[in-house]
Structures are given as structure tokens and as C-alpha cells.
mmCIF file with all atom_site columns, C-alpha atoms in Angstrom:
data_model
loop_
_atom_site.group_PDB
_atom_site.id
_atom_site.type_symbol
_atom_site.label_atom_id
_atom_site.label_alt_id
_atom_site.label_comp_id
_atom_site.label_asym_id
_atom_site.label_entity_id
_atom_site.label_seq_id
_atom_site.pdbx_PDB_ins_code
_atom_site.Cartn_x
_atom_site.Cartn_y
_atom_site.Cartn_z
_atom_site.occupancy
_atom_site.B_iso_or_equiv
_atom_site.pdbx_formal_charge
_atom_site.auth_seq_id
_atom_site.auth_comp_id
_atom_site.auth_asym_id
_atom_site.auth_atom_id
_atom_site.pdbx_PDB_model_num
ATOM 1  C CA . CYS A 1 1  ? -12.465 17.981 -26.403 1.00 71.00 ? 198 CYS A CA 1
ATOM 2  C CA . THR A 1 2  ? -14.016 16.193 -23.484 1.00 85.00 ? 199 THR A CA 1
ATOM 3  C CA . LYS A 1 3  ? -17.822 15.714 -22.961 1.00 89.00 ? 200 LYS A CA 1
ATOM 4  C CA . ALA A 1 4  ? -17.541 18.130 -19.893 1.00 90.00 ? 201 ALA A CA 1
ATOM 5  C CA . TYR A 1 5  ? -16.463 20.968 -21.651 1.00 91.00 ? 202 TYR A CA 1
ATOM 6  C CA . ALA A 1 6  ? -17.793 20.372 -25.194 1.00 94.00 ? 203 ALA A CA 1
ATOM 7  C CA . SER A 1 7  ? -20.805 22.313 -26.905 1.00 95.00 ? 204 SER A CA 1
ATOM 8  C CA . PRO A 1 8  ? -23.923 20.004 -27.952 1.00 95.00 ? 205 PRO A CA 1
ATOM 9  C CA . GLU A 1 9  ? -23.181 21.059 -31.375 1.00 95.00 ? 206 GLU A CA 1
ATOM 10 C CA . LEU A 1 10 ? -19.394 19.873 -31.231 1.00 93.00 ? 207 LEU A CA 1
ATOM 11 C CA . LEU A 1 11 ? -20.855 16.540 -29.573 1.00 94.00 ? 208 LEU A CA 1
ATOM 12 C CA . ALA A 1 12 ? -23.247 16.380 -32.387 1.00 93.00 ? 209 ALA A CA 1
ATOM 13 C CA . ARG A 1 13 ? -20.516 16.841 -35.139 1.00 93.00 ? 210 ARG A CA 1
ATOM 14 C CA . ASP A 1 14 ? -22.773 19.862 -36.595 1.00 89.00 ? 211 ASP A CA 1
ATOM 15 C CA . LYS A 1 15 ? -20.653 21.019 -39.768 1.00 88.00 ? 212 LYS A CA 1
ATOM 16 C CA . LYS A 1 16 ? -21.296 24.731 -38.636 1.00 90.00 ? 213 LYS A CA 1
ATOM 17 C CA . ILE A 1 17 ? -19.403 25.320 -35.424 1.00 92.00 ? 214 ILE A CA 1
ATOM 18 C CA . ASP A 1 18 ? -18.351 28.896 -34.641 1.00 93.00 ? 215 ASP A CA 1
ATOM 19 C CA . ALA A 1 19 ? -16.982 31.010 -31.685 1.00 92.00 ? 216 ALA A CA 1
ATOM 20 C CA . ARG A 1 20 ? -20.181 29.877 -29.580 1.00 95.00 ? 217 ARG A CA 1
ATOM 21 C CA . SER A 1 21 ? -18.934 26.584 -29.189 1.00 94.00 ? 218 SER A CA 1
ATOM 22 C CA . ASP A 1 22 ? -15.707 27.864 -27.612 1.00 92.00 ? 219 ASP A CA 1
ATOM 23 C CA . ILE A 1 23 ? -17.818 30.096 -25.524 1.00 93.00 ? 220 ILE A CA 1
ATOM 24 C CA . TYR A 1 24 ? -19.702 27.219 -24.393 1.00 94.00 ? 221 TYR A CA 1
ATOM 25 C CA . SER A 1 25 ? -16.526 25.687 -23.274 1.00 92.00 ? 222 SER A CA 1
ATOM 26 C CA . LEU A 1 26 ? -15.345 28.810 -21.786 1.00 89.00 ? 223 LEU A CA 1
ATOM 27 C CA . GLY A 1 27 ? -18.402 28.742 -19.834 1.00 91.00 ? 224 GLY A CA 1
ATOM 28 C CA . ALA A 1 28 ? -17.915 25.372 -18.160 1.00 92.00 ? 225 ALA A CA 1
ATOM 29 C CA . VAL A 1 29 ? -14.424 26.465 -17.225 1.00 87.00 ? 226 VAL A CA 1
ATOM 30 C CA . MET A 1 30 ? -16.041 29.595 -15.658 1.00 85.00 ? 227 MET A CA 1
ATOM 31 C CA . LYS A 1 31 ? -18.573 27.509 -13.748 1.00 88.00 ? 228 LYS A CA 1
ATOM 32 C CA . GLU A 1 32 ? -15.705 25.520 -12.288 1.00 86.00 ? 229 GLU A CA 1
ATOM 33 C CA . ILE A 1 33 ? -13.394 28.412 -11.125 1.00 82.00 ? 230 ILE A CA 1
ATOM 34 C CA . PHE A 1 34 ? -15.890 31.040 -10.237 1.00 79.00 ? 231 PHE A CA 1
ATOM 35 C CA . ALA A 1 35 ? -18.807 28.759 -8.781  1.00 78.00 ? 232 ALA A CA 1
ATOM 36 C CA . ASN A 1 36 ? -21.855 31.038 -8.599  1.00 78.00 ? 233 ASN A CA 1
ATOM 37 C CA . HIS A 1 37 ? -20.205 34.118 -8.508  1.00 76.00 ? 234 HIS A CA 1
ATOM 38 C CA . TYR A 1 38 ? -20.918 34.793 -12.478 1.00 77.00 ? 235 TYR A CA 1
ATOM 39 C CA . SER A 1 39 ? -23.645 32.058 -12.440 1.00 85.00 ? 236 SER A CA 1
ATOM 40 C CA . ARG A 1 40 ? -25.562 34.329 -14.987 1.00 88.00 ? 237 ARG A CA 1
ATOM 41 C CA . ILE A 1 41 ? -22.948 34.833 -17.160 1.00 87.00 ? 238 ILE A CA 1
ATOM 42 C CA . SER A 1 42 ? -21.812 31.431 -17.255 1.00 90.00 ? 239 SER A CA 1
ATOM 43 C CA . SER A 1 43 ? -25.366 30.007 -17.416 1.00 93.00 ? 240 SER A CA 1
ATOM 44 C CA . ARG A 1 44 ? -25.767 31.986 -20.797 1.00 95.00 ? 241 ARG A CA 1
ATOM 45 C CA . CYS A 1 45 ? -22.444 30.720 -21.970 1.00 94.00 ? 242 CYS A CA 1
ATOM 46 C CA . LEU A 1 46 ? -23.511 27.142 -21.360 1.00 96.00 ? 243 LEU A CA 1
ATOM 47 C CA . ASN A 1 47 ? -27.018 27.497 -23.104 1.00 96.00 ? 244 ASN A CA 1
ATOM 48 C CA . SER A 1 48 ? -27.674 24.372 -25.174 1.00 96.00 ? 245 SER A CA 1
ATOM 49 C CA . GLN A 1 49 ? -29.366 26.652 -27.960 1.00 96.00 ? 246 GLN A CA 1
ATOM 50 C CA . LYS A 1 50 ? -25.966 28.220 -29.445 1.00 94.00 ? 247 LYS A CA 1
ATOM 51 C CA . GLU A 1 51 ? -28.139 31.241 -30.615 1.00 96.00 ? 248 GLU A CA 1
ATOM 52 C CA . LYS A 1 52 ? -28.902 32.078 -26.956 1.00 97.00 ? 249 LYS A CA 1
ATOM 53 C CA . ARG A 1 53 ? -24.971 32.063 -26.151 1.00 97.00 ? 250 ARG A CA 1
ATOM 54 C CA . TYR A 1 54 ? -22.792 35.154 -26.328 1.00 95.00 ? 251 TYR A CA 1
ATOM 55 C CA . ALA A 1 55 ? -21.662 35.405 -29.925 1.00 94.00 ? 252 ALA A CA 1
ATOM 56 C CA . ASN A 1 56 ? -18.182 36.098 -29.461 1.00 91.00 ? 253 ASN A CA 1
ATOM 57 C CA . ALA A 1 57 ? -15.533 37.041 -26.678 1.00 85.00 ? 254 ALA A CA 1
ATOM 58 C CA . GLU A 1 58 ? -15.976 40.736 -27.211 1.00 85.00 ? 255 GLU A CA 1
ATOM 59 C CA . GLU A 1 59 ? -19.921 40.037 -26.014 1.00 89.00 ? 256 GLU A CA 1
ATOM 60 C CA . LEU A 1 60 ? -19.059 38.063 -23.251 1.00 87.00 ? 257 LEU A CA 1
ATOM 61 C CA . LEU A 1 61 ? -16.343 40.789 -22.057 1.00 82.00 ? 258 LEU A CA 1
ATOM 62 C CA . SER A 1 62 ? -18.858 43.161 -22.602 1.00 84.00 ? 259 SER A CA 1
ATOM 63 C CA . ALA A 1 63 ? -21.294 41.133 -20.098 1.00 84.00 ? 260 ALA A CA 1
ATOM 64 C CA . PHE A 1 64 ? -18.315 40.998 -17.371 1.00 76.00 ? 261 PHE A CA 1
ATOM 65 C CA . ASN A 1 65 ? -17.950 45.048 -17.650 1.00 75.00 ? 262 ASN A CA 1
ATOM 66 C CA . HIS A 1 66 ? -21.898 45.472 -17.239 1.00 71.00 ? 263 HIS A CA 1
ATOM 67 C CA . ARG A 1 67 ? -21.767 43.193 -13.819 1.00 67.00 ? 264 ARG A CA 1
ATOM 68 C CA . GLY A 1 68 ? -19.327 45.942 -12.559 1.00 61.00 ? 265 GLY A CA 1
ATOM 69 C CA . ARG A 1 69 ? -16.097 43.978 -12.723 1.00 60.00 ? 266 ARG A CA 1
ATOM 70 C CA . PRO A 1 70 ? -12.976 44.822 -13.940 1.00 60.00 ? 267 PRO A CA 1
ATOM 71 C CA . LEU A 1 71 ? -11.967 43.732 -17.303 1.00 57.00 ? 268 LEU A CA 1
ATOM 72 C CA . LYS A 1 72 ? -8.832  42.295 -15.647 1.00 62.00 ? 269 LYS A CA 1
ATOM 73 C CA . VAL A 1 73 ? -10.915 39.372 -14.331 1.00 65.00 ? 270 VAL A CA 1
ATOM 74 C CA . ALA A 1 74 ? -12.130 38.514 -18.007 1.00 63.00 ? 271 ALA A CA 1
ATOM 75 C CA . MET A 1 75 ? -8.593  38.785 -19.230 1.00 64.00 ? 272 MET A CA 1
ATOM 76 C CA . VAL A 1 76 ? -7.031  36.623 -16.799 1.00 66.00 ? 273 VAL A CA 1
ATOM 77 C CA . LEU A 1 77 ? -9.569  33.889 -17.456 1.00 69.00 ? 274 LEU A CA 1
ATOM 78 C CA . PHE A 1 78 ? -8.905  34.082 -21.067 1.00 68.00 ? 275 PHE A CA 1
ATOM 79 C CA . VAL A 1 79 ? -5.448  34.146 -20.892 1.00 67.00 ? 276 VAL A CA 1
ATOM 80 C CA . ALA A 1 80 ? -5.488  31.242 -18.326 1.00 66.00 ? 277 ALA A CA 1
ATOM 81 C CA . ILE A 1 81 ? -7.643  29.429 -20.936 1.00 68.00 ? 278 ILE A CA 1
ATOM 82 C CA . LEU A 1 82 ? -5.412  29.953 -23.649 1.00 66.00 ? 279 LEU A CA 1
ATOM 83 C CA . VAL A 1 83 ? -2.149  28.884 -21.921 1.00 57.00 ? 280 VAL A CA 1
ATOM 84 C CA . PHE A 1 84 ? -3.545  25.896 -20.680 1.00 55.00 ? 281 PHE A CA 1
#
């Protein structure tokens, strides 16, 4: 949990941490890996208001699919995050 990847609510030690905190961290990694290629998706992941982020991984994957990108891209990203 480094400041660059931690959600604002995690840094604030909010007791109501949920999947959206992980979505924030994933958005930070996406921004580094994909730069501007998925900027709209990563920006939503990195929203400081957790209510405006994707609610869970399923919703995030759906966003990838709606952009016309194969599900494989998203799955590779998730697997990479889980491994590291």
C-alpha cells in the first residue's frame, strides 16, 4: 500500500473500504501500463469519490468490452495484478 496506488479512503483510514478501493489501485496501474489508451476507464477508476468509480471488477470488465477491446486484455491485466 503505497501512496501512489492507495485510494483516498484507504489513506484516510476510512472503515468502509470495499472493492472500489481496489478499483482505484488498479486504475493507477492501468494508467502506468496503458498511458492514454484507456484514459476514460482509468480516470473513472481513479475518481477521488468512490461512489463515482466502478463498483466492482465485473463492472470494470464490462467497460472494457464496451470499448470494443477483447476481454483478454482485461483478464491479462487482472492476472498480472494478482501475480505481482
